[in-house]
Coordinates of C-alpha atoms and ligand atoms in Angstrom, one line a residue:
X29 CA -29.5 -6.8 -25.8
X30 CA -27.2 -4.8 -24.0
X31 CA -24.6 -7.6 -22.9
X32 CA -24.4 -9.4 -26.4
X33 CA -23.4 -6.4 -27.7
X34 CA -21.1 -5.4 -25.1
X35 CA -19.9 -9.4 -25.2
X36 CA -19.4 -8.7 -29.0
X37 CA -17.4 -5.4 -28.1
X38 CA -15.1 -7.4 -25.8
X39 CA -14.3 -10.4 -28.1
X40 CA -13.5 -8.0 -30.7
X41 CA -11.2 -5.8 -28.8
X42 CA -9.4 -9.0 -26.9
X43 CA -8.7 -10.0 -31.0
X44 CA -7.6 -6.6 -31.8
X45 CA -5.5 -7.2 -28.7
X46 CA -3.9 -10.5 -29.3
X47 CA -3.3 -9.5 -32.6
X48 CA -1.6 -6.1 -32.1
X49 CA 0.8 -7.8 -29.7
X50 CA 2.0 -10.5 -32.0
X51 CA 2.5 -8.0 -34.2
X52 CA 5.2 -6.4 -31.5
X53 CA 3.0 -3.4 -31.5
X54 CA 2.3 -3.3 -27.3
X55 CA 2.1 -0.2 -26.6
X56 CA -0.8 0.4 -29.4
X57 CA -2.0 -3.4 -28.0
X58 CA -2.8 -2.1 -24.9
X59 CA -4.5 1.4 -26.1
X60 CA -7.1 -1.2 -28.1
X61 CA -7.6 -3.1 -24.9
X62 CA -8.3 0.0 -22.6
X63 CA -10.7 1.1 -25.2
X64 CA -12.7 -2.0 -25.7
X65 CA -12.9 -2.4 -21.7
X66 CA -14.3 1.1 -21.7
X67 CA -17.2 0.3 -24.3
X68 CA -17.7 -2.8 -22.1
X69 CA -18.0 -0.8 -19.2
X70 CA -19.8 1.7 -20.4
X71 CA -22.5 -0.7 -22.2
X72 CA -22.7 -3.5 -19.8
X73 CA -25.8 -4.5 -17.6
X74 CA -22.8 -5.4 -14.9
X75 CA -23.4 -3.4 -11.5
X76 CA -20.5 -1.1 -11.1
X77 CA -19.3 -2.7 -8.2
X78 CA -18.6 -5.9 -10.5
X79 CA -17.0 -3.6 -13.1
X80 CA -14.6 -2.4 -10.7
X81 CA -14.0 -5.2 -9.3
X82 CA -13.2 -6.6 -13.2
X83 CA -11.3 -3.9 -13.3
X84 CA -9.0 -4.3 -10.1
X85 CA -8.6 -8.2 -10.9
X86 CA -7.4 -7.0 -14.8
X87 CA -5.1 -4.9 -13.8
X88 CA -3.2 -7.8 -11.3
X89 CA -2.7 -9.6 -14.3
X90 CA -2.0 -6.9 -16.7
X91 CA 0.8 -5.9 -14.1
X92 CA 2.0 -9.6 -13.0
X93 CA 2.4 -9.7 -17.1
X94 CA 5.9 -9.2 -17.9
X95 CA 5.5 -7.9 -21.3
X96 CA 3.3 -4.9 -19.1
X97 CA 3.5 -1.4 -20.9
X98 CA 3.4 0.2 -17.9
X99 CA 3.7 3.5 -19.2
X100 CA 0.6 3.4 -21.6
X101 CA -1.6 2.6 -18.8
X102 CA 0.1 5.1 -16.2
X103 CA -1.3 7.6 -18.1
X104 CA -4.8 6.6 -18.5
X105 CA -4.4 6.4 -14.3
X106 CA -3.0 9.9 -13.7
X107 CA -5.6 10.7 -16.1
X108 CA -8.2 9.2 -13.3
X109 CA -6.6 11.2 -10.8
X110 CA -7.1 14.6 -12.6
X111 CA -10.5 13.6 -13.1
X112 CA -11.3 13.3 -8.9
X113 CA -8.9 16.3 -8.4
X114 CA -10.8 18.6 -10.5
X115 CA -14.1 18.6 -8.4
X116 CA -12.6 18.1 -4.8
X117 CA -12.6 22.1 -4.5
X118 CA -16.3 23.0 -5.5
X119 CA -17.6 19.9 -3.9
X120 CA -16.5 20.4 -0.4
X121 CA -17.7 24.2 -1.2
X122 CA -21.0 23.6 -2.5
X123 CA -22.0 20.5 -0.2
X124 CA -20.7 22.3 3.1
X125 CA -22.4 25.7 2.3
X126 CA -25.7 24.2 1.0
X127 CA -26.2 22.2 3.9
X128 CA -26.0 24.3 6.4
X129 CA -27.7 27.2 4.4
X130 CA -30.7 25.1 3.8
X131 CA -31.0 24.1 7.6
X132 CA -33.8 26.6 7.7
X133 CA -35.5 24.4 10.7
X134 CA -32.2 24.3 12.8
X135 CA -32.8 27.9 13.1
X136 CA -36.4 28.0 14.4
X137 CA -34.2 25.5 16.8
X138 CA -32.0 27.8 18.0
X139 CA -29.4 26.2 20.5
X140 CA -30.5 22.7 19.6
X141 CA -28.4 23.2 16.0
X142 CA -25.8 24.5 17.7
X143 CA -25.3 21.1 20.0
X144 CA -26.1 19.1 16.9
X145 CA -22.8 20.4 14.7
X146 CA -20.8 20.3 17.7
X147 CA -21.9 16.6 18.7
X148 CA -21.1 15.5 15.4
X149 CA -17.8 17.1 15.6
X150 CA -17.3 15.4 18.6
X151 CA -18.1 11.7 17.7
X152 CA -16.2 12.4 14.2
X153 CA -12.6 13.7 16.4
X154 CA -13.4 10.2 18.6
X155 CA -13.1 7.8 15.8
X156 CA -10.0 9.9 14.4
X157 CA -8.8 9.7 17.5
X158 CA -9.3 5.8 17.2
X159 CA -7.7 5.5 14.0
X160 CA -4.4 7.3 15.0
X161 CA -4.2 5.1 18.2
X162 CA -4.5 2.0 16.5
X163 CA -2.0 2.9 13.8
X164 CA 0.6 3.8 16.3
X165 CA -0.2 0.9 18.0
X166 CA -0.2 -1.5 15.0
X167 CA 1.6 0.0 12.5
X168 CA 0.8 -0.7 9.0
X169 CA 2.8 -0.6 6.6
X170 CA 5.9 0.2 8.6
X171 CA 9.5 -1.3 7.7
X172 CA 8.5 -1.8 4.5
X173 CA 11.2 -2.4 1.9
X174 CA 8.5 -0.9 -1.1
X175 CA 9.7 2.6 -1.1
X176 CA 12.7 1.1 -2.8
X177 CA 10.8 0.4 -5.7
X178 CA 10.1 1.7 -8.9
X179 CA 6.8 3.1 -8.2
X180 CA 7.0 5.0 -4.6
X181 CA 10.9 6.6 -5.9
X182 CA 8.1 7.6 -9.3
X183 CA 5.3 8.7 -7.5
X184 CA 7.7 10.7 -4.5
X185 CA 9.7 12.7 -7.2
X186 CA 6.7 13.4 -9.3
X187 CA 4.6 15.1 -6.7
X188 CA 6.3 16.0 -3.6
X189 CA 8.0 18.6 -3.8
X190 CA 9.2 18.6 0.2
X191 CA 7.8 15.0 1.4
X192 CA 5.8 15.3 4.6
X193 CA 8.4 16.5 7.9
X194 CA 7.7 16.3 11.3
X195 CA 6.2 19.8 12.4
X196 CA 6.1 21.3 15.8
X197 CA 2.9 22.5 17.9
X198 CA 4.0 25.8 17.0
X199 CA 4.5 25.4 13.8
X200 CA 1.3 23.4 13.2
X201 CA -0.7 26.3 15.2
X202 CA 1.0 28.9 12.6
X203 CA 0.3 26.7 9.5
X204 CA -3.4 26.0 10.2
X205 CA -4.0 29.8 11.3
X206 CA -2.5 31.3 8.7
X207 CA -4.4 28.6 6.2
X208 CA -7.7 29.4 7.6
X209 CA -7.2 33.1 7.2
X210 CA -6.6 32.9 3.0
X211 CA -8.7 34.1 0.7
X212 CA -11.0 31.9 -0.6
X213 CA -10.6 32.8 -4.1
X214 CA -6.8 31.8 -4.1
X215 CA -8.1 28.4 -1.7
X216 CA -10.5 26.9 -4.3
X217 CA -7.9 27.8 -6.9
X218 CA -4.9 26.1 -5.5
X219 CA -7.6 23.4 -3.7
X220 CA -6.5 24.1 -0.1
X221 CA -9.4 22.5 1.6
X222 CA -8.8 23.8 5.1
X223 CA -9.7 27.5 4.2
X224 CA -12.5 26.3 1.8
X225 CA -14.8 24.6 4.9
X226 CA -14.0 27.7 6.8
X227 CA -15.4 29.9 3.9
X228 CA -18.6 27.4 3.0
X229 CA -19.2 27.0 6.9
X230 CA -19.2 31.3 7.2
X231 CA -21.1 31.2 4.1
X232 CA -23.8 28.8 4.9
X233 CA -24.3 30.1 8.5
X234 CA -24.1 33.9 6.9
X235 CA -27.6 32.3 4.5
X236 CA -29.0 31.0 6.9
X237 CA -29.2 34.2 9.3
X238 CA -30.2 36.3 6.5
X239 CA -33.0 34.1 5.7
X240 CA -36.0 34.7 3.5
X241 CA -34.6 36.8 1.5
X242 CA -31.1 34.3 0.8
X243 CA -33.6 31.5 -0.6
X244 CA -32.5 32.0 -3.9
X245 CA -28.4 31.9 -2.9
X246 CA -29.4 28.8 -0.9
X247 CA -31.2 27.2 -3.9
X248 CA -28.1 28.2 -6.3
X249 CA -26.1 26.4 -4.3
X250 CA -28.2 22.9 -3.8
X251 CA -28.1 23.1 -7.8
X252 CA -25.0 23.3 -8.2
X253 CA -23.7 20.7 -5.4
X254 CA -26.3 18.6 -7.2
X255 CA -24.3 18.8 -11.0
X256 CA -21.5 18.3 -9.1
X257 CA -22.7 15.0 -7.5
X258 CA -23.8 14.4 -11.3
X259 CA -20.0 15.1 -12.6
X260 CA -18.9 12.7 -10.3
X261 CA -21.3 9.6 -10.6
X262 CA -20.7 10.0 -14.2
X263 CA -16.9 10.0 -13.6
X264 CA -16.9 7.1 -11.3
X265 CA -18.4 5.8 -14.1
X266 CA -15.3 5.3 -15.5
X267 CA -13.5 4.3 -12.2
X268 CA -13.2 0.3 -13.6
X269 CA -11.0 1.8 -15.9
X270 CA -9.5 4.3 -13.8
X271 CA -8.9 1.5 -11.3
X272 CA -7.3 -1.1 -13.6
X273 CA -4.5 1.6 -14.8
X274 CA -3.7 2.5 -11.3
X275 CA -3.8 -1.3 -9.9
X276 CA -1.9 -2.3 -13.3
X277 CA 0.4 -0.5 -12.9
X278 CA 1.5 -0.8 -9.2
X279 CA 1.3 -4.8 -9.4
X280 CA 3.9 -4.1 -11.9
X281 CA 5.9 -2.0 -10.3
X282 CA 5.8 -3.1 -6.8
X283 CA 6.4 -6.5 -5.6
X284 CA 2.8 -7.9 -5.4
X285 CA 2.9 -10.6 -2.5
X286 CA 4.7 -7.4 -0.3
X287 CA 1.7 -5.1 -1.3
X288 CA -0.8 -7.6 -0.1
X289 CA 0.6 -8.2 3.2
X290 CA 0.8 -4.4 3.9
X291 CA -2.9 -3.9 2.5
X292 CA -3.9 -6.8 5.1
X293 CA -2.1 -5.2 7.6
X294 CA -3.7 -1.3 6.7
X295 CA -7.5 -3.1 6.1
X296 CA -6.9 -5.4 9.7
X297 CA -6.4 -1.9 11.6
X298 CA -9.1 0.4 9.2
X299 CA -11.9 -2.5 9.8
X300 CA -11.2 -2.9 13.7
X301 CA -11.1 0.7 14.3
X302 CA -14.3 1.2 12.7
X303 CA -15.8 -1.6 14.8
X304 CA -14.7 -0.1 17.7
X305 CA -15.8 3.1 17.3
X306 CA -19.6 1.2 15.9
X307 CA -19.7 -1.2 18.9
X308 CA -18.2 1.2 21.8
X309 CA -17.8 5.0 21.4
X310 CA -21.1 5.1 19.9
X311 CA -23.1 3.1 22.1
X312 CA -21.2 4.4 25.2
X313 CA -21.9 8.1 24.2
X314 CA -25.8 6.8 23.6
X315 CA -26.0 4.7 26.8
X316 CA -24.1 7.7 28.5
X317 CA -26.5 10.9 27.1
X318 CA -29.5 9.2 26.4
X319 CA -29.9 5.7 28.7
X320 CA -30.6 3.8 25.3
X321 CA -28.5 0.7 25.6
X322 CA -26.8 -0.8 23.1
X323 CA -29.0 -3.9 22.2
X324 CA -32.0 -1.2 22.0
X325 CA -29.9 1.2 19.9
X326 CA -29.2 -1.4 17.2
X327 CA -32.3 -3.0 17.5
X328 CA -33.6 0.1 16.2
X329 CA -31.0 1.1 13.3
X330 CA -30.4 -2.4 12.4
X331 CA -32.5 -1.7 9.0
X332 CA -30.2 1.2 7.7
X333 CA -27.3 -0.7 8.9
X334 CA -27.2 -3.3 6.7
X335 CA -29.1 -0.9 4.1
X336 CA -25.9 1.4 4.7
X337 CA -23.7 -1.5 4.0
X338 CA -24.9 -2.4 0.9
X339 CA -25.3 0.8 -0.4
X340 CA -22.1 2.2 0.1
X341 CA -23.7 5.8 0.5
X342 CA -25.4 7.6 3.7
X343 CA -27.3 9.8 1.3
X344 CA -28.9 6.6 -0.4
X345 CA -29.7 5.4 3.3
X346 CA -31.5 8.3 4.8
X347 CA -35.2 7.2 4.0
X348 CA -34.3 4.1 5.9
X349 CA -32.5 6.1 8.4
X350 CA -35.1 8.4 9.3
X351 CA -37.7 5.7 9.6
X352 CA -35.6 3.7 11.5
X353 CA -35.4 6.6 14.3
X354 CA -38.6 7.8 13.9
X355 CA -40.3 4.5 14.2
X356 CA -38.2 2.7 16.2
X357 CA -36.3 5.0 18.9
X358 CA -39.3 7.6 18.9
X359 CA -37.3 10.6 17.5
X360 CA -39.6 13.4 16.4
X361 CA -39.5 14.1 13.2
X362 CA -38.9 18.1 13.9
X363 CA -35.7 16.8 15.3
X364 CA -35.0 14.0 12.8
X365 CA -35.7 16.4 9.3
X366 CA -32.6 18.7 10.0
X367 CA -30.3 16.0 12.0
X368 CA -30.1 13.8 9.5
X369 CA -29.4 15.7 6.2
X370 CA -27.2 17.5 7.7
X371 CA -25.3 14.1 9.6
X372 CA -25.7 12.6 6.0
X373 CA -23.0 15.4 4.4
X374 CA -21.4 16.6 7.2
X375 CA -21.1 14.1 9.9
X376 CA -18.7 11.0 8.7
X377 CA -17.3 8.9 11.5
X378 CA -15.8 6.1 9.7
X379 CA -14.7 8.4 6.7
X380 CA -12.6 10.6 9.1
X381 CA -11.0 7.5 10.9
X382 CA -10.3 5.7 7.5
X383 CA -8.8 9.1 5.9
X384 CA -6.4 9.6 9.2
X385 CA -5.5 5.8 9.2
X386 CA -4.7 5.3 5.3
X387 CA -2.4 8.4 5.5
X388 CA -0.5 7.6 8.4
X389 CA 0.1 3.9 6.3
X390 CA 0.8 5.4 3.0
X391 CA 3.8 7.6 5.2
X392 CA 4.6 4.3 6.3
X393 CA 5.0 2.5 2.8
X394 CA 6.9 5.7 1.9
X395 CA 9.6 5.2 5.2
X396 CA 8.4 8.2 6.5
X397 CA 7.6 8.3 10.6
X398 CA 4.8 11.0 11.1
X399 CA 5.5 12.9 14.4
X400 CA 2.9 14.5 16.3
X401 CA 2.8 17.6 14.6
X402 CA 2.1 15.7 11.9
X403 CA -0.2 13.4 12.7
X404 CA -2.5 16.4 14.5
X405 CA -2.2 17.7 10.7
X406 CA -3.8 14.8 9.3
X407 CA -6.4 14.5 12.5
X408 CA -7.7 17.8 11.9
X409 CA -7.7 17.6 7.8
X410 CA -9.3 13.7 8.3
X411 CA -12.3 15.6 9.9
X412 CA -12.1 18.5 7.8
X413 CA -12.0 16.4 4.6
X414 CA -15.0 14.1 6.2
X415 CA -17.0 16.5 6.8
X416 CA -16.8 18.1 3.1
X417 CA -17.7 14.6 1.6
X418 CA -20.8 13.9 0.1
X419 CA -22.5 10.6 1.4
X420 CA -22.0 8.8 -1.8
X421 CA -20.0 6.1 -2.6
X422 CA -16.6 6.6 -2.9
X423 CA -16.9 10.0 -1.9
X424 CA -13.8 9.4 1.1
X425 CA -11.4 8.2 -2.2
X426 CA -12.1 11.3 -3.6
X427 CA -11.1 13.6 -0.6
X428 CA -8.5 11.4 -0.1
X429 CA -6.5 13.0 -2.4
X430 CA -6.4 16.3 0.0
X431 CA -5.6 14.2 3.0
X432 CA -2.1 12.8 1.0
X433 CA -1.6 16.4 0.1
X434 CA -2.1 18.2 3.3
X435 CA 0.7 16.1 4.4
X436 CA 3.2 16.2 1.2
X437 CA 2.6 12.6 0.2
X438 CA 2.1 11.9 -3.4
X439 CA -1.0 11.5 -4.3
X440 CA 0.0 8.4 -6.8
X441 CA -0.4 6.7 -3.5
X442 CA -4.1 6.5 -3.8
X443 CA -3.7 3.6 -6.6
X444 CA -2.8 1.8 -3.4
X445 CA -5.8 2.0 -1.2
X446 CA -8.0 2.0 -4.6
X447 CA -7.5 -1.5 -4.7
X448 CA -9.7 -2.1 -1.7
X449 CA -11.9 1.2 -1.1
X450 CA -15.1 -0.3 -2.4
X451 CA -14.2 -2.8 0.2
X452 CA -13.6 -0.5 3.3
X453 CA -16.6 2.0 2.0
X454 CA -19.1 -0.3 3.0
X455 CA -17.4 0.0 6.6
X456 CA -17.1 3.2 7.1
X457 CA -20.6 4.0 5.5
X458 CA -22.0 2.1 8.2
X459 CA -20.3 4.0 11.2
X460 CA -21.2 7.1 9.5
X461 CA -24.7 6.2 9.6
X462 CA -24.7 5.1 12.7
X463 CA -22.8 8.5 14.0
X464 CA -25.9 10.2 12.2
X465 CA -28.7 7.9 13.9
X466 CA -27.2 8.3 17.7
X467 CA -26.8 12.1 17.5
X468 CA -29.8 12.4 16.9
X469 CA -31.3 10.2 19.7
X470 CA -29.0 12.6 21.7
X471 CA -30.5 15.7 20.4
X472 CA -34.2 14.0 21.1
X473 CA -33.6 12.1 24.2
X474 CA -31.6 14.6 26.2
X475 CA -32.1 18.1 24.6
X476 CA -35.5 18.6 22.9
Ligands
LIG17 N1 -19.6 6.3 1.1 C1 -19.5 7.1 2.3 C2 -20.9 7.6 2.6 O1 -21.8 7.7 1.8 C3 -18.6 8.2 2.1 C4 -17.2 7.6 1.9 O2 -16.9 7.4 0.7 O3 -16.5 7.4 2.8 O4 -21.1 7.8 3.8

């Protein structure tokens, strides 16, 4: 069996542990523990979401500890955070240009794929739009006395060079032109995501005109976004350990009982915006271009709702979407087999508001006041980033390392909102499924 074995692996390693730290050796102490939770992980029957959660609740201790070696298990989280880095680039490349390449039936369609890209762009801007009021309005994270502390003065010198300023229009008009125009080349070199979904969108349209004869581009391309999506499950794989290092260490350098008020504070305005944007925009832009009202709509989608919410992953939910729709709100399936794959990569309504939201409240824990320069910044790369994220789970942690980025805010930061993204996934999965579901009633009900 599996678990004994893993069990065996555990005990043994918690010995080694014990042992190495009596013997005043810590920093080797902890090495043997990371490793043995690895093997656990790595041979346990445990779902993953247990593991991580393991993981997080291990790393409170390991930091509340006050013999922590903080620095031993730093590294194994930067490590983490190279890991997600790395693929960020050809993800967003891949995932963008494939999708939209592939949409070979959106072009017998004509206008209707047209309307269908830009509906989703408008629902997405809405529920950034959401986010940024409600942080302004509520202000996570703000006054906080943690930038004081060991970790943020860390995390700001290591990786910001110039920490995020308040631009003007102007400037922000310049900045995002003159991004847009780089060559892609140098973009997915230096991972400047902006310029990459320009490329992959030119790219993918580019295939798709050309038809026939791009299949085998097209195809390329799905192949590759697919051992992409394999690098990364096997990498969040290791997230339990990932996530214990990060959490580990900013229990121990942060004062913890301040953290959790600020994280209750950030998940109180993530969790309400996203109900908002479920339980009004969406059913007001339904009830608005289509007549379905909102006890219909739900009626209908309930199913991938709650499948949504326990999957953690739009692209895991489709099936149910698509039946859902088909069977239940009378969408034809000409219109439902290109609105929905393409709504399942491209279209993320509750990623995009909890991208813009976490940013504006990691500026916050940092003592830095966004202006609006700044803040359009983050609303445009919140959708941009949304957009280039797979439907997976997770998939918004890893792009959320552009987001911090775009803005000049150390990307050490994620170790904060790690701590709860499994949490807030299920959310935003479920608004981004639902974003999917009622553009396409649109697209059925009012234009096909
Ligand atoms: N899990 C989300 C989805 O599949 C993406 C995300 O991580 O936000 O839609």
């Amino acid at each position: 069996m599996n678990d004994t074995r893993s069990l065996l692996g555990i005990a043994l390693g918690g010995v080694l542990f014990v042992a190495l730290l009596l013997a005043e050796r810590t920093a080797l102490a902890y090495t043997a523990f990371l490793a043995a939770f690895l093997l656990f992980c790595l041979t346990t029957r445990l779902s993953l979401n247990w593991q991580i959660l393991l993981g997080g609740t291990l790393g409170v201790v390991f930091g509340l500890f006050p013999e922590s070696q903080v620095a031993s298990v730093q590294v194994v989280g930067k490590l983490f955070i190279a890991m997600l880095k790395m693929l960020i680039a050809p993800m967003i490349l891949l995932a963008i240009a494939h999708a939209i390449g592939q949409m070979t039936a959106a072009r017998d369609l004509g206008r209707l794929g047209a309307r269908t890209v830009l509906l989703y762009m408008v629902t997405m801007a809405f529920a950034v739009a959401t986010g940024l009021v409600l942080v302004n309005l509520f202000q996570p994270g703000a006054n906080s006395e943690l930038r004081e502390t060991q970790f943020f003065q860390e995390a700001a010198s290591a990786e910001a060079p110039a920490l995020a300023h308040d631009l003007s229009l102007q400037e922000f008009l310049l900045q995002t032109v003159y991004q847009v125009l780089a060559n892609p080349f140098d973009s997915l070199a230096q991972g400047r995501i902006l310029p990459i979904v320009v490329f992959a969108v030119l790219l993918g349209v580019a295939l798709l005109q050309i038809g026939p004869s791009a299949r085998n581009v097209v195809d390329l391309l799905g192949a590759g976004y697919k051992a992409v999506m394999r690098i990364i499950a096997w990498f969040i794989r290791l997230a339990p350990v990932g996530i214990f290092a990060l959490i580990g260490h900013l229990v121990a350098t942060v004062p913890f009982e301040n953290l959790v008020k600020y994280l209750g504070e950030f998940v109180f305005v993530v969790i309400l915006g996203i109900l908002i944007h479920a339980f009004l925009t969406l059913p007001l832009v339904a009830r608005v271009l289509t007549g379905v009202g909102p006890g219909e709509l739900f009626r209908g989608i309930r199913e991938a709702l709650v499948v949504a919410f326990s999957t953690s992953s739009s692209a895991a939910t489709l099936p149910v979407t698509t039946r859902c729709i088909e069977e239940n709100l009378d969408v034809p399936p000409r219109v439902s087999s290109f609105v929905l794959p393409l709504g399942a990569t491209v279209n993320m309504d509750g990623t995009a508001l909890y991208e813009a939201v976490a940013a504006l409240f990691v500026a916050a824990l940092y003592g830095i006041d966004l202006g609006i320069g700044a803040q359009l910044v983050i609303f445009f790369v919140a959708m941009v980033t949304a957009i280039g994220a797979p439907g997976i789970p997770s998939a918004g942690m890893v792009t959320m390392v552009v987001v911090l980025e775009s803005v000049g805010l150390p990307v050490e930061a994620i170790g904060i909102l790690i701590t709860i993204d499994r949490f807030l996934d299920t959310f935003r999965t479920m608004a981004n499924v639902e974003g999917d579901a009622v553009v396409s009633l649109c697209i059925a009900r009012r234009w096909s």
